[in-house]
PDB file of C-alpha atoms in Angstrom:
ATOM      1  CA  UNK A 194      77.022  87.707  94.502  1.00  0.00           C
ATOM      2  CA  UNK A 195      80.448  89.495  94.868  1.00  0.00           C
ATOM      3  CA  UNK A 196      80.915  92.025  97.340  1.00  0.00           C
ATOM      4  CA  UNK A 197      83.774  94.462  98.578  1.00  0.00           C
ATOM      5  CA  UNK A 198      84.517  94.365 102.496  1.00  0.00           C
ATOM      6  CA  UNK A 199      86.560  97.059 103.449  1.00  0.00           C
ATOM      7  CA  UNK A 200      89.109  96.596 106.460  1.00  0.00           C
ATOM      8  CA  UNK A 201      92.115  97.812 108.636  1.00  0.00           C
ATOM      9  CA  UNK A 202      90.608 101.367 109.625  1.00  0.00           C
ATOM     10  CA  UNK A 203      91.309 102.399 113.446  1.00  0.00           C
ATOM     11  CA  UNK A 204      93.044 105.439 115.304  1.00  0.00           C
ATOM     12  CA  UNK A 205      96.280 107.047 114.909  1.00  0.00           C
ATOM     13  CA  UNK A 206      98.591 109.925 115.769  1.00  0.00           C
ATOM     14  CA  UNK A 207      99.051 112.505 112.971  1.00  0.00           C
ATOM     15  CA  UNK A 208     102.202 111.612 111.372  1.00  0.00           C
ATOM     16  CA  UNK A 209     101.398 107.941 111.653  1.00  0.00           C
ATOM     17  CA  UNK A 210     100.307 104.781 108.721  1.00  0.00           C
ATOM     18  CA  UNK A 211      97.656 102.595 108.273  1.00  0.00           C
ATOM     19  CA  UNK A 212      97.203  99.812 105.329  1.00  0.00           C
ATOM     20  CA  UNK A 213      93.644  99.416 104.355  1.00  0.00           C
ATOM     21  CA  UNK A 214      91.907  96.186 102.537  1.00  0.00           C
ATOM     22  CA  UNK A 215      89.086  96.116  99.850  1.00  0.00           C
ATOM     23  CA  UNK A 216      88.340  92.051  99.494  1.00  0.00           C
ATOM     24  CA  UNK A 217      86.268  90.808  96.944  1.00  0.00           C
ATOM     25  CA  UNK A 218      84.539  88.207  97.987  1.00  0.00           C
ATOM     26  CA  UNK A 219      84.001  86.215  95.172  1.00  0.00           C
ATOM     27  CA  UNK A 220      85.987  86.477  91.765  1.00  0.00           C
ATOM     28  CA  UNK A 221      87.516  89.560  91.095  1.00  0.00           C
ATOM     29  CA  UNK A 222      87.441  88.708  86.710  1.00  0.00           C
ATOM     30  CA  UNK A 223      84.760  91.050  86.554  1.00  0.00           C
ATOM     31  CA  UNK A 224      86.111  94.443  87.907  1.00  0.00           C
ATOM     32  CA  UNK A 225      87.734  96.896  86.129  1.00  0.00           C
ATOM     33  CA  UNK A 226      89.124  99.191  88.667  1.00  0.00           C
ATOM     34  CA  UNK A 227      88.753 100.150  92.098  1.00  0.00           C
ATOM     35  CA  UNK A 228      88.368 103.431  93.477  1.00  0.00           C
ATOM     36  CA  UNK A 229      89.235 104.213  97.165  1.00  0.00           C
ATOM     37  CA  UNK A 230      86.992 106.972  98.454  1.00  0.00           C
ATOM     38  CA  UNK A 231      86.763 108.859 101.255  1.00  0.00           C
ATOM     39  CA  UNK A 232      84.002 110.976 103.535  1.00  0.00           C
ATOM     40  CA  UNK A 233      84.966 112.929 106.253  1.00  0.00           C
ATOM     41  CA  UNK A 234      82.743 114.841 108.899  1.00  0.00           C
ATOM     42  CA  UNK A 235      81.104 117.700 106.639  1.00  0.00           C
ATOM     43  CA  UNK A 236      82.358 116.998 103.903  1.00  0.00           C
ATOM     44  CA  UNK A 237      81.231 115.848 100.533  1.00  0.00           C
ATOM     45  CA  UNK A 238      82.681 112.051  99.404  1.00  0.00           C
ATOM     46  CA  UNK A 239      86.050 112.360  97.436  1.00  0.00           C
ATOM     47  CA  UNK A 240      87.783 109.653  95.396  1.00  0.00           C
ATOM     48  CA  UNK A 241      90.930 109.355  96.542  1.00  0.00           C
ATOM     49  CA  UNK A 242      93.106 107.079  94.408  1.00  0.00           C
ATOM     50  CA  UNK A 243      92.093 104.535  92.005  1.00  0.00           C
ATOM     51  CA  UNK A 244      93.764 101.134  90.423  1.00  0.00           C
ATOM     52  CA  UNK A 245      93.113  99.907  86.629  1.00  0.00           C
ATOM     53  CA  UNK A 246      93.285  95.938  86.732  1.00  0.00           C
ATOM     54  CA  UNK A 247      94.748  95.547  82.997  1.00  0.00           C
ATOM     55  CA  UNK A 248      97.931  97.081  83.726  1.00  0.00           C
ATOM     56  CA  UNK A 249      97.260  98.696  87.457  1.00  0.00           C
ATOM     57  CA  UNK A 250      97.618 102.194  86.418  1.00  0.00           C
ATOM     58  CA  UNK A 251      96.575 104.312  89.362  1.00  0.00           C
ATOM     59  CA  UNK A 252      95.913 107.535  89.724  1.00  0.00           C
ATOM     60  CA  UNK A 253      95.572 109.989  93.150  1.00  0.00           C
ATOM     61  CA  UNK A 254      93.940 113.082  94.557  1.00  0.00           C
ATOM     62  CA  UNK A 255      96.949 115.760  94.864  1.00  0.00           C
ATOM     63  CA  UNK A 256      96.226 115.742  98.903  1.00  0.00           C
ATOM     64  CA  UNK A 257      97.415 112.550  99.102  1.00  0.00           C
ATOM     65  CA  UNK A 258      99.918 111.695  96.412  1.00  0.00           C
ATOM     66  CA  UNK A 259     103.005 111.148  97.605  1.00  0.00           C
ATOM     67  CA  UNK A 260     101.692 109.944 100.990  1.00  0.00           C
ATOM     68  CA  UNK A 261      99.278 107.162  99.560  1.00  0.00           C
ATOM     69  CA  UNK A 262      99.854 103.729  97.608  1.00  0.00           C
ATOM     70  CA  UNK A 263      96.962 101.803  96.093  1.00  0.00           C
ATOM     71  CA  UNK A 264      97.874  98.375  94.762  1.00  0.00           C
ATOM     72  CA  UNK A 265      96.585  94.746  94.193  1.00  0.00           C
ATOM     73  CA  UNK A 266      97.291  91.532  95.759  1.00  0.00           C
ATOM     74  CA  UNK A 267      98.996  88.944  93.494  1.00  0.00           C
ATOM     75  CA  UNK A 268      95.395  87.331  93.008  1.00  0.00           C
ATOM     76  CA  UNK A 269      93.458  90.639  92.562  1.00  0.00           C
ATOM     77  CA  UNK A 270      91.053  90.163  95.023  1.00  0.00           C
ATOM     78  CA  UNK A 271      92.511  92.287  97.179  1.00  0.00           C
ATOM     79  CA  UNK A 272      93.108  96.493  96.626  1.00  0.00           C
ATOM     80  CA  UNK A 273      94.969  98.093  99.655  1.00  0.00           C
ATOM     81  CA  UNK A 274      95.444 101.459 100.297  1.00  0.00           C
ATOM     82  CA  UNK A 275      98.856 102.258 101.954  1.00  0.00           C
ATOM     83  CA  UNK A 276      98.496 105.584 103.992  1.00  0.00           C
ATOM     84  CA  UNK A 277     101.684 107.289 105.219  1.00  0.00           C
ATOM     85  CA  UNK A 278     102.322 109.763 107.259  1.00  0.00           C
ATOM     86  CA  UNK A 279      98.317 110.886 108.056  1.00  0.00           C
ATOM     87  CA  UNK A 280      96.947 113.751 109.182  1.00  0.00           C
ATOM     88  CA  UNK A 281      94.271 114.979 110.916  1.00  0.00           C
ATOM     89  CA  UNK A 282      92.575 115.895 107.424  1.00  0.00           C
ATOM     90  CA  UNK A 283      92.697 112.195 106.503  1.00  0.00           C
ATOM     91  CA  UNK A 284      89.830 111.743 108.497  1.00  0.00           C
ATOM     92  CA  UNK A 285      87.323 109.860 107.169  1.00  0.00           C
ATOM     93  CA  UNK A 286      85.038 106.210 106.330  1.00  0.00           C
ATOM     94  CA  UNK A 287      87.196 105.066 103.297  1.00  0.00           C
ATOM     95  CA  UNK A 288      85.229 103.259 101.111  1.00  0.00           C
ATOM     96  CA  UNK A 289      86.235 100.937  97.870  1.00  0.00           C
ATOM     97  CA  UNK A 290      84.020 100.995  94.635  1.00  0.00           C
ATOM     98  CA  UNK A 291      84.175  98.691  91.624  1.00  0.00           C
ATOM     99  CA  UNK A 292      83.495  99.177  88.004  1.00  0.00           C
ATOM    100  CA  UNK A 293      82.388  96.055  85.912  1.00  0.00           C
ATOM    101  CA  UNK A 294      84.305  95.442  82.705  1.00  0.00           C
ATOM    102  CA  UNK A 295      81.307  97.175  79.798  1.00  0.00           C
ATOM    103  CA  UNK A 296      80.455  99.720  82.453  1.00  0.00           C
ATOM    104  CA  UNK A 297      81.954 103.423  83.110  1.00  0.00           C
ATOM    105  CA  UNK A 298      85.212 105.008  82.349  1.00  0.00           C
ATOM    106  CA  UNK A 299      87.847 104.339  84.849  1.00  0.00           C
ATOM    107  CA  UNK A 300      89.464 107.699  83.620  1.00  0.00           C
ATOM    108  CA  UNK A 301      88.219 109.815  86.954  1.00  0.00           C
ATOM    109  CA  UNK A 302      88.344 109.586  90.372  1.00  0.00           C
ATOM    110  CA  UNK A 303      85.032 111.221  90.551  1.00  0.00           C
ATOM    111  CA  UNK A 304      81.698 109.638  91.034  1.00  0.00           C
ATOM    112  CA  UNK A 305      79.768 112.225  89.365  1.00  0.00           C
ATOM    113  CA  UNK A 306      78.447 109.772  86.865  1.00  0.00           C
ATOM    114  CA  UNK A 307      76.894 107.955  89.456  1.00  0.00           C
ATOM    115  CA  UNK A 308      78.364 104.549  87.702  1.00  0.00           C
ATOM    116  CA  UNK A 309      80.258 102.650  89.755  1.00  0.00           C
ATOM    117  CA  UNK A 310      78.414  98.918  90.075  1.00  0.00           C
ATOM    118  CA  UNK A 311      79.438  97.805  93.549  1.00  0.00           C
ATOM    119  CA  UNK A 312      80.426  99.604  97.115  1.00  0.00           C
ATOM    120  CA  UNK A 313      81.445  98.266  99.957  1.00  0.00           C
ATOM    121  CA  UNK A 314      80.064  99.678 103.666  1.00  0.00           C
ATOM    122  CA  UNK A 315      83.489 101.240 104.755  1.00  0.00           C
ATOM    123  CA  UNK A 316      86.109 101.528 107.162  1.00  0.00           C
ATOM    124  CA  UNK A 317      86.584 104.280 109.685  1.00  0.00           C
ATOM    125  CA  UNK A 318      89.963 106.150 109.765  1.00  0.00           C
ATOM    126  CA  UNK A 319      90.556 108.776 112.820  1.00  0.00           C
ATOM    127  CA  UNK A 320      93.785 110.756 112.749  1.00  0.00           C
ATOM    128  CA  UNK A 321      94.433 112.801 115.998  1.00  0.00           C
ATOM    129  CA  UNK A 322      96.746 115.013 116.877  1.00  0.00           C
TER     130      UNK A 322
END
C-alpha cells in the first residue's frame, strides 16, 4: 500500500534553510498533487504550498511565497519543500498529503473538504532565534 514518509526536519537559526522530502513509497501514478502542510504549537493546520503532477503547477500560502519552493523529483516520487530564509513563525510538524487521480480538487490549499486520501506522520521543523 503506498505511503508518504516525510523527512529532513531539524533545528535552525532564524534566517536559515532546510529542504524537506515527501517519498512515496510505492508508485507515485496514482497521485494527483501533493500538499505540504504545516501545524505549529497552537495553531490550527495550514496548507502551505501544493504541486499538481500533470504540469506541476504549484501554488503557496502568502507567508511563505517567495521564501518556499515545492517541486518533484525527476521520477515523481519525491515532493520537496525548499525553505529559505525561516523564521521563528515557520515553526511547525510539516506534513505531505496526496490526492488520488478521481478524488478532490487540487484547486486549494485548504483541507476543509476533509478529502485528501493519504498523509504521511510528519517532520518536525524548529526555527530559533
Amino acid at each position: 500500500q503506498v505511503q508518504l514518509v516525510e523527512s529532513g526536519g531539524g533545528s535552525v537559526q532564524a534566517g536559515g534553510s532546510l529542504k524537506l522530502s515527501c517519498s512515496v513509497t510505492e508508485s507515485s501514478s496514482i497521485i494527483k498533487c501533493v500538499t505540504w502542510f504545516r501545524q505549529g504549537p497552537g495553531k490550527t493546520r495550514e496548507g502551505v504550498a501544493s504541486i499538481y503532477f500533470a504540469d506541476q503547477d504549484t501554488r503557496y500560502i502568502d507567508s511563505v511565497q517567495g521564501r518556499f519552493t515545492i517541486s518533484l523529483s525527476n521520477d515523481e516520487n519525491i515532493i520537496y519543500l525548499e525553505m529559505n530564509n525561516l523564521k521563528r513563525e515557520d515553526t511547525a510538524t510539516y506534513s505531505c498529503a496526496a490526492k488520488f487521480w478521481g478524488g478532490g480538487s487540487c484547486d486549494s490549499l485548504s483541507d476543509v473538504d476533509g478529502d485528501f486520501d493519504l498523509w504521511g506522520r510528519g517532520t518536525q521543523v524548529t526555527v530559533s532565534s
